[in-house]
Short mmCIF file of C-alpha atoms in Angstrom, two decimals:
data_model
loop_
_atom_site.label_atom_id
_atom_site.label_comp_id
_atom_site.label_asym_id
_atom_site.label_seq_id
_atom_site.Cartn_x
_atom_site.Cartn_y
_atom_site.Cartn_z
CA MET A 1000 -30.51 161.38 83.88
CA LYS A 1001 -34.29 161.04 83.86
CA THR A 1002 -35.83 158.40 86.15
CA LEU A 1003 -38.50 156.64 84.08
CA PHE A 1004 -39.50 154.03 86.68
CA LYS A 1005 -39.79 155.22 90.28
CA VAL A 1006 -40.58 153.19 93.40
CA ASP A 1007 -41.81 154.07 96.87
CA LEU A 1008 -39.97 151.88 99.40
CA ASN A 1009 -43.01 151.99 101.68
CA LYS A 1010 -45.31 150.40 99.09
CA THR A 1011 -45.44 146.97 97.49
CA MET A 1012 -45.08 146.71 93.72
CA ASP A 1013 -48.81 146.42 93.04
CA LYS A 1014 -49.38 149.72 94.91
CA GLN A 1015 -46.79 151.77 93.03
CA ASP A 1016 -47.80 154.70 90.80
CA VAL A 1017 -46.28 152.73 87.89
CA VAL A 1018 -46.67 149.00 88.47
CA GLY A 1019 -44.06 146.45 87.39
CA HIS A 1020 -44.56 142.70 87.09
CA ASN A 1021 -43.48 139.32 88.45
CA ARG A 1022 -44.19 136.96 85.54
CA TRP A 1023 -42.90 136.63 81.98
CA HIS A 1024 -45.50 137.02 79.23
CA PRO A 1025 -45.48 138.86 75.88
CA ASP A 1026 -48.78 140.61 76.67
CA ILE A 1027 -47.65 142.41 79.82
CA PRO A 1028 -47.86 146.06 78.71
CA ALA A 1029 -44.81 148.28 78.68
CA ALA A 1030 -44.39 150.74 81.54
CA PHE A 1031 -42.74 153.28 79.20
CA SER A 1032 -40.99 153.59 75.84
CA VAL A 1033 -37.54 154.83 74.81
CA ASP A 1034 -35.64 155.25 71.56
CA PRO A 1035 -32.46 153.39 70.58
CA GLY A 1036 -29.46 155.29 71.93
CA GLU A 1037 -31.42 156.68 74.88
CA SER A 1038 -30.16 156.55 78.48
CA PHE A 1039 -32.50 156.37 81.47
CA LYS A 1040 -32.72 155.42 85.14
CA MET A 1041 -34.95 152.82 86.80
CA GLU A 1042 -35.58 152.17 90.49
CA CYS A 1043 -36.08 148.62 91.77
CA LEU A 1044 -37.61 147.01 94.85
CA GLU A 1045 -35.81 144.07 96.41
CA TRP A 1046 -36.91 140.75 94.97
CA THR A 1047 -39.37 139.65 97.71
CA ASP A 1048 -41.32 142.94 97.53
CA GLY A 1049 -40.53 144.02 101.09
CA GLN A 1050 -41.20 140.75 102.89
CA ILE A 1051 -37.79 140.61 104.65
CA LYS A 1052 -37.11 142.94 107.60
CA ASN A 1053 -33.92 144.27 109.19
CA ASN A 1054 -33.99 142.20 112.37
CA ASP A 1055 -32.49 139.02 113.85
CA ASP A 1056 -35.54 136.81 113.34
CA PRO A 1057 -35.39 134.40 110.35
CA SER A 1058 -39.12 133.65 110.45
CA ASP A 1059 -39.71 136.05 107.53
CA ILE A 1060 -37.26 133.99 105.45
CA ARG A 1061 -38.99 130.80 106.60
CA LYS A 1062 -42.45 132.10 105.64
CA VAL A 1063 -41.60 134.11 102.53
CA ASN A 1064 -44.21 133.97 99.78
CA LEU A 1065 -42.27 132.76 96.75
CA GLU A 1066 -45.29 133.25 94.47
CA ARG A 1067 -44.54 136.99 94.75
CA VAL A 1068 -40.97 136.94 93.46
CA HIS A 1069 -39.34 138.52 91.55
CA VAL A 1070 -40.93 141.97 91.39
CA LEU A 1071 -39.41 143.59 88.31
CA SER A 1072 -39.24 147.16 87.05
CA GLY A 1073 -40.49 147.51 83.47
CA PRO A 1074 -41.13 146.38 80.83
CA VAL A 1075 -39.35 148.96 78.66
CA HIS A 1076 -40.50 149.16 75.04
CA VAL A 1077 -37.60 150.15 72.76
CA ASN A 1078 -39.02 151.84 69.69
CA GLY A 1079 -38.28 150.20 66.35
CA VAL A 1080 -36.90 146.96 67.81
CA GLU A 1081 -38.33 143.80 66.22
CA PRO A 1082 -38.04 140.00 66.60
CA GLY A 1083 -34.72 138.86 65.15
CA ASP A 1084 -32.86 141.97 66.29
CA LEU A 1085 -30.35 142.14 69.12
CA LEU A 1086 -31.13 144.54 71.94
CA VAL A 1087 -27.90 146.10 73.23
CA VAL A 1088 -28.08 147.13 76.89
CA ASP A 1089 -25.28 149.03 78.63
CA ILE A 1090 -25.24 149.21 82.44
CA LEU A 1091 -23.98 152.74 83.02
CA ASP A 1092 -24.24 152.82 86.81
CA ILE A 1093 -26.02 151.11 89.68
CA GLY A 1094 -26.38 151.89 93.38
CA THR A 1095 -28.17 151.81 96.72
CA PHE A 1096 -30.81 154.07 98.25
CA ASP A 1097 -29.56 156.36 101.04
CA GLU A 1098 -32.78 155.70 102.98
CA GLN A 1099 -32.24 151.92 102.93
CA PRO A 1100 -28.49 151.24 103.41
CA TRP A 1101 -28.79 147.51 104.09
CA GLY A 1102 -29.52 144.21 102.42
CA PHE A 1103 -30.04 140.60 103.38
CA ASN A 1104 -29.02 137.04 102.64
CA GLY A 1105 -30.94 133.95 103.64
CA ILE A 1106 -31.07 130.18 103.56
CA PHE A 1107 -34.52 129.04 102.47
CA ALA A 1108 -36.19 126.19 104.31
CA LYS A 1109 -36.26 122.94 102.35
CA GLU A 1110 -40.06 122.89 102.21
CA ASN A 1111 -40.12 126.48 100.87
CA GLY A 1112 -37.76 126.53 97.92
CA GLY A 1113 -34.68 125.01 99.54
CA SER A 1114 -31.18 125.87 98.35
CA PHE A 1115 -28.12 124.39 96.65
CA LEU A 1116 -27.14 122.51 99.84
CA THR A 1117 -30.67 122.03 101.15
CA ASP A 1118 -30.08 118.48 102.41
CA HIS A 1119 -27.29 119.81 104.64
CA PHE A 1120 -29.05 123.06 105.60
CA PRO A 1121 -32.83 122.40 105.58
CA GLU A 1122 -33.75 125.15 108.07
CA ALA A 1123 -34.20 128.87 107.38
CA ALA A 1124 -31.51 131.36 108.42
CA LYS A 1125 -30.91 135.06 107.77
CA SER A 1126 -28.05 137.55 107.78
CA ILE A 1127 -28.41 141.33 107.51
CA TRP A 1128 -25.61 143.25 105.77
CA ASP A 1129 -25.02 146.96 106.41
CA PHE A 1130 -23.57 149.15 103.65
CA ASN A 1131 -20.75 151.61 104.26
CA GLY A 1132 -19.96 153.13 100.87
CA ILE A 1133 -18.65 150.31 98.70
CA PHE A 1134 -18.09 148.04 101.74
CA THR A 1135 -20.42 145.79 103.68
CA SER A 1136 -20.35 143.86 106.95
CA SER A 1137 -22.86 141.86 108.99
CA ARG A 1138 -23.63 141.49 112.67
CA HIS A 1139 -24.63 137.91 111.84
CA VAL A 1140 -21.33 136.87 110.19
CA PRO A 1141 -18.50 138.37 112.29
CA ASP A 1142 -14.92 139.29 111.35
CA VAL A 1143 -15.73 139.90 107.68
CA GLU A 1144 -15.81 143.07 105.56
CA PHE A 1145 -15.60 143.27 101.79
CA ALA A 1146 -16.23 145.51 98.80
CA GLY A 1147 -19.45 144.84 96.93
CA LEU A 1148 -19.95 144.63 93.19
CA ILE A 1149 -23.56 145.76 92.78
CA HIS A 1150 -25.36 144.07 89.91
CA PRO A 1151 -28.85 143.09 88.72
CA GLY A 1152 -29.48 139.43 89.44
CA LEU A 1153 -32.25 139.55 86.86
CA MET A 1154 -32.45 141.30 83.52
CA GLY A 1155 -34.35 140.00 80.53
CA VAL A 1156 -36.69 140.57 77.63
CA ALA A 1157 -40.20 139.25 77.03
CA PRO A 1158 -40.67 135.86 75.37
CA SER A 1159 -42.83 135.34 72.32
CA GLN A 1160 -46.03 133.34 72.89
CA GLU A 1161 -44.38 130.37 71.16
CA LEU A 1162 -41.32 130.54 73.42
CA LEU A 1163 -43.49 130.94 76.53
CA ASP A 1164 -45.53 127.88 75.54
CA GLU A 1165 -42.30 125.91 75.12
CA TRP A 1166 -41.06 126.93 78.58
CA ASN A 1167 -44.32 125.82 80.16
CA ARG A 1168 -44.37 122.54 78.22
CA ARG A 1169 -40.87 121.45 79.11
CA GLU A 1170 -41.09 122.52 82.75
CA ARG A 1171 -44.43 120.75 83.28
CA GLU A 1172 -42.88 117.63 81.78
CA LEU A 1173 -39.99 117.87 84.26
CA ILE A 1174 -42.34 118.36 87.21
CA ALA A 1175 -44.39 115.33 86.13
CA SER A 1176 -41.29 113.13 86.38
CA ASP A 1177 -41.31 113.56 90.20
CA PRO A 1178 -44.39 115.58 91.19
CA GLU A 1179 -44.03 115.06 94.95
CA ARG A 1180 -40.39 116.18 95.19
CA VAL A 1181 -39.48 118.65 97.96
CA PRO A 1182 -38.32 121.18 96.89
CA PRO A 1183 -40.06 120.85 93.49
CA LEU A 1184 -38.17 120.34 90.24
CA ALA A 1185 -39.64 123.54 88.76
CA ASN A 1186 -42.28 126.17 89.47
CA PRO A 1187 -45.29 126.14 87.12
CA PRO A 1188 -47.48 129.17 86.39
CA THR A 1189 -49.68 130.15 89.31
CA GLU A 1190 -52.27 132.88 89.73
CA GLU A 1191 -51.35 133.57 93.35
CA SER A 1192 -49.72 136.94 94.14
CA VAL A 1193 -49.41 137.86 90.46
CA VAL A 1194 -48.40 141.43 89.48
CA LEU A 1195 -48.93 142.28 85.79
CA GLY A 1196 -48.49 146.01 85.28
CA ASN A 1197 -51.77 147.73 84.45
CA LEU A 1198 -53.53 144.66 83.04
CA SER A 1199 -57.03 144.04 84.36
CA GLY A 1200 -60.12 141.95 83.78
CA ALA A 1201 -60.06 139.01 81.35
CA ASP A 1202 -56.57 139.93 80.06
CA PHE A 1203 -55.20 139.80 83.61
CA ASP A 1204 -56.79 136.41 84.25
CA ARG A 1205 -55.45 134.92 81.01
CA VAL A 1206 -51.89 136.19 81.46
CA ALA A 1207 -51.88 135.14 85.13
CA LYS A 1208 -52.70 131.55 84.09
CA GLU A 1209 -49.99 131.44 81.40
CA GLY A 1210 -47.22 133.68 82.73
CA ALA A 1211 -43.90 131.96 83.48
CA ARG A 1212 -42.34 132.35 86.90
CA THR A 1213 -39.21 134.48 86.97
CA VAL A 1214 -37.17 132.14 89.20
CA PRO A 1215 -34.97 130.36 86.60
CA PRO A 1216 -32.80 131.81 83.82
CA ARG A 1217 -34.05 131.02 80.33
CA GLU A 1218 -33.46 132.00 76.69
CA ASN A 1219 -34.58 135.58 77.38
CA GLY A 1220 -31.91 136.11 80.05
CA GLY A 1221 -33.89 136.40 83.25
CA ASN A 1222 -32.60 135.35 86.65
CA CYS A 1223 -29.03 134.51 85.60
CA ASP A 1224 -27.37 135.90 88.78
CA ILE A 1225 -24.10 136.74 87.05
CA LYS A 1226 -22.10 138.70 89.62
CA ASP A 1227 -19.77 140.29 87.03
CA LEU A 1228 -22.70 141.78 85.09
CA SER A 1229 -22.25 145.16 86.73
CA LYS A 1230 -21.49 148.79 85.89
CA GLY A 1231 -19.75 149.11 82.54
CA SER A 1232 -21.14 145.80 81.27
CA ARG A 1233 -22.89 145.37 77.93
CA VAL A 1234 -25.51 142.71 77.19
CA TYR A 1235 -26.76 141.51 73.79
CA PHE A 1236 -30.30 140.14 74.15
CA PRO A 1237 -32.06 138.16 71.41
CA VAL A 1238 -35.39 139.85 70.70
CA PHE A 1239 -38.62 137.81 70.54
CA VAL A 1240 -41.37 140.51 70.55
CA ASP A 1241 -41.83 144.00 69.17
CA GLY A 1242 -40.04 146.53 71.38
CA ALA A 1243 -38.12 143.75 73.19
CA LYS A 1244 -39.87 144.64 76.50
CA LEU A 1245 -36.81 144.80 78.75
CA SER A 1246 -37.22 144.36 82.52
CA VAL A 1247 -34.78 144.45 85.43
CA GLY A 1248 -34.72 143.71 89.16
CA ASP A 1249 -33.33 141.47 91.91
CA LEU A 1250 -30.44 143.85 92.64
CA HIS A 1251 -27.53 142.47 94.68
CA PHE A 1252 -24.94 144.45 96.60
CA SER A 1253 -22.59 141.47 96.30
CA GLN A 1254 -22.74 137.78 95.42
CA GLY A 1255 -20.53 134.72 95.24
CA ASP A 1256 -20.48 132.57 92.12
CA GLY A 1257 -23.50 130.29 92.19
CA GLU A 1258 -25.59 132.35 94.66
CA ILE A 1259 -25.80 129.07 96.52
CA THR A 1260 -28.28 129.82 99.33
CA PHE A 1261 -30.96 130.76 96.72
CA CYS A 1262 -31.86 133.91 98.72
CA GLY A 1263 -28.32 134.22 97.86
CA GLY A 1264 -26.68 137.52 97.03
CA ILE A 1265 -26.97 140.46 99.38
CA GLU A 1266 -30.48 141.33 98.24
CA MET A 1267 -31.31 145.04 98.10
CA SER A 1268 -33.52 147.77 96.68
CA GLY A 1269 -31.73 150.29 94.52
CA TRP A 1270 -31.43 152.03 91.16
CA ILE A 1271 -29.83 151.28 87.81
CA GLU A 1272 -28.91 153.50 84.84
CA LEU A 1273 -29.14 151.92 81.40
CA ARG A 1274 -28.58 152.79 77.75
CA VAL A 1275 -30.26 150.77 75.00
CA ASP A 1276 -29.51 150.32 71.31
CA VAL A 1277 -30.28 147.83 68.57
CA ILE A 1278 -28.46 145.68 66.01
CA LYS A 1279 -30.99 145.06 63.25
CA GLY A 1280 -31.10 141.39 62.24
CA GLY A 1281 -28.41 140.68 64.81
CA MET A 1282 -29.75 137.32 65.98
CA SER A 1283 -29.07 135.70 62.60
CA LYS A 1284 -25.98 137.76 61.76
CA TYR A 1285 -24.14 136.79 64.95
CA GLN A 1286 -25.97 133.51 65.71
CA ILE A 1287 -27.11 134.81 69.11
CA LYS A 1288 -30.47 133.05 69.02
CA THR A 1289 -31.00 131.11 72.22
CA ASN A 1290 -29.30 133.00 75.06
CA PRO A 1291 -27.85 136.48 75.67
CA VAL A 1292 -24.16 137.30 75.39
CA TYR A 1293 -22.49 139.82 77.69
CA GLN A 1294 -19.25 141.75 78.03
CA PRO A 1295 -18.16 142.26 81.67
CA GLY A 1296 -17.49 145.78 82.87
CA PRO A 1297 -14.11 147.16 84.00
CA VAL A 1298 -15.10 147.46 87.70
CA ASN A 1299 -14.30 144.63 90.13
CA PRO A 1300 -13.20 144.24 93.75
CA HIS A 1301 -9.44 143.71 93.66
CA TYR A 1302 -8.80 140.61 95.73
CA ASN A 1303 -5.68 138.76 94.69
CA GLU A 1304 -5.09 136.04 97.27
CA TYR A 1305 -7.56 133.19 97.61
CA LEU A 1306 -7.89 130.01 99.60
CA VAL A 1307 -9.30 127.57 97.03
CA PHE A 1308 -11.25 124.41 97.83
CA GLN A 1309 -11.69 121.55 95.38
CA GLY A 1310 -14.55 119.13 94.88
CA VAL A 1311 -15.03 116.12 92.61
CA SER A 1312 -18.11 114.28 91.40
CA VAL A 1313 -18.31 111.53 94.02
CA GLU A 1314 -21.38 111.32 96.26
CA GLU A 1315 -20.96 111.44 100.04
CA SER A 1316 -22.08 107.81 100.18
CA GLY A 1317 -19.05 106.91 98.07
CA LYS A 1318 -21.04 106.33 94.87
CA GLN A 1319 -19.10 107.26 91.76
CA THR A 1320 -20.93 109.48 89.26
CA TYR A 1321 -19.90 110.33 85.73
CA MET A 1322 -18.69 113.89 85.18
CA ASP A 1323 -21.34 115.53 87.37
CA ALA A 1324 -20.23 119.17 87.55
CA ASN A 1325 -23.13 120.13 89.81
CA LEU A 1326 -22.06 117.54 92.38
CA ALA A 1327 -18.41 118.57 92.11
CA TYR A 1328 -19.29 122.19 92.92
CA LYS A 1329 -21.47 121.08 95.84
CA ASN A 1330 -18.54 119.13 97.25
CA ALA A 1331 -16.20 122.10 96.84
CA CYS A 1332 -18.69 124.27 98.76
CA LEU A 1333 -19.10 121.65 101.50
CA ASN A 1334 -15.32 121.35 101.84
CA ALA A 1335 -15.03 125.14 102.21
CA ILE A 1336 -17.81 125.20 104.83
CA GLU A 1337 -16.15 122.45 106.86
CA TYR A 1338 -12.91 124.42 106.86
CA LEU A 1339 -14.62 127.68 107.89
CA LYS A 1340 -16.21 125.83 110.81
CA THR A 1341 -12.68 125.28 112.15
CA GLN A 1342 -12.28 129.10 112.12
CA GLY A 1343 -15.19 129.69 114.49
CA TYR A 1344 -18.12 129.99 112.08
CA THR A 1345 -21.29 127.94 112.22
CA GLY A 1346 -22.19 125.99 109.13
CA GLU A 1347 -25.01 128.44 108.42
CA GLN A 1348 -22.71 131.46 108.73
CA ALA A 1349 -20.17 129.87 106.40
CA TYR A 1350 -22.86 128.92 103.89
CA MET A 1351 -24.28 132.45 103.76
CA LEU A 1352 -20.78 133.92 103.45
CA LEU A 1353 -20.01 131.73 100.41
CA SER A 1354 -23.28 132.87 98.86
CA CYS A 1355 -22.80 136.63 99.19
CA ALA A 1356 -19.04 137.36 99.39
CA PRO A 1357 -17.08 137.77 96.12
CA VAL A 1358 -15.94 134.14 95.97
CA GLN A 1359 -14.79 132.67 92.66
CA GLY A 1360 -16.32 129.42 91.41
CA HIS A 1361 -14.70 127.57 88.51
CA LEU A 1362 -14.87 124.35 86.56
CA ALA A 1363 -11.30 123.14 86.72
CA GLY A 1364 -11.53 119.95 84.66
CA VAL A 1365 -14.35 118.39 82.64
CA VAL A 1366 -12.42 115.86 80.54
CA ASP A 1367 -10.86 113.35 82.94
CA ILE A 1368 -13.38 110.53 83.34
CA PRO A 1369 -15.12 109.80 85.62
CA ASN A 1370 -14.61 112.93 87.76
CA THR A 1371 -15.29 116.57 87.07
CA CYS A 1372 -13.28 118.90 89.33
CA ALA A 1373 -14.81 122.19 90.50
CA THR A 1374 -13.31 124.83 92.79
CA ILE A 1375 -14.48 127.65 95.01
CA GLY A 1376 -12.00 130.34 96.02
CA ILE A 1377 -12.45 132.58 99.08
CA PRO A 1378 -10.56 135.91 99.14
CA LYS A 1379 -8.26 135.99 102.18
CA GLU A 1380 -8.53 139.77 102.47
CA ILE A 1381 -12.25 139.81 103.31
CA PHE A 1382 -11.50 138.49 106.80
CA THR A 1383 -10.34 140.71 109.64
CA LYS A 1384 -8.49 137.71 111.10
CA ASN A 1385 -6.03 135.22 109.70
CA ILE A 1386 -7.92 132.15 108.44
CA MET A 1387 -4.96 130.36 106.85
CA PRO A 1388 -3.77 126.98 108.17
CA LYS A 1389 -0.98 127.60 110.64
#
């Protein structure tokens, strides 16, 4: 299969022969074009563009430049695709580079992005994970080995100018509601560390000022971090611009549901093989207008026995909330971490493990007022020791 986007692991994205991008904007030019029905291969740099090193020092996590992320491969212009169509994307295969058989997970410092449990874990931490075929283990989280399900944390199409303007409007409005919050409520456009393909001059300056950050998921797909979106999966993307302008990146060797440490799967550089097609007029025909739809692939780690922790929507102070699913999942995660601490792990080790191992997060009940119940299940088989209550 022909590789249409290559990367040099020794160069940052802006120095590549073909340059990708790290903002969403309809005017970022395509890196290459393909026809519907065509299959091709793309190579991807890890999401921080080489800022994180394979060592035991978390200072690179603490100081990471978040204006740089995510560096994406693309965009891909699909010939004949128009607004209102559905872009059909099949993930045929995905893998690691032999010359870089490792990835990383990290807890971001509260003042630099934070994480899902940032009030409990405000300091930066890092774990390096070594790959051995389909398995991974870490010198920083002992007595654990598991099979990875490699997937793109980020895949999406370009927004129209109207949709981009709406993103920026609503996110600026949210930021204005609490502008001094740490970490911030959202990340507005910024011209720092921008990568915009081969744009230059006045066009570069304009797009840099308007381009949306790639951190959150939005209507175009984007940084959804769906761990089951792996080889054999099919995605139906609503199309907002001519050619769709598909981009991909933020590859993960493995991830738990929620990617809770933010630097949260096992982040890696690697490659992905895709096939694209089109359903003309599909957005209206199937009412897929605001967010993509996907079909999971047939490949999954086969873990059958889980230790499952529950959480409900009551604050630690004892304050009752009404059906807060976010709080319920936080409490389930905190309950799991407290248990893992009884098995010899530090809180940071347990937190990173929940973020990158193939744990299962679920909403158990969302109808019984006033409490939502959420669960997080940890596969027993990933441990090389018995962690069950005895």
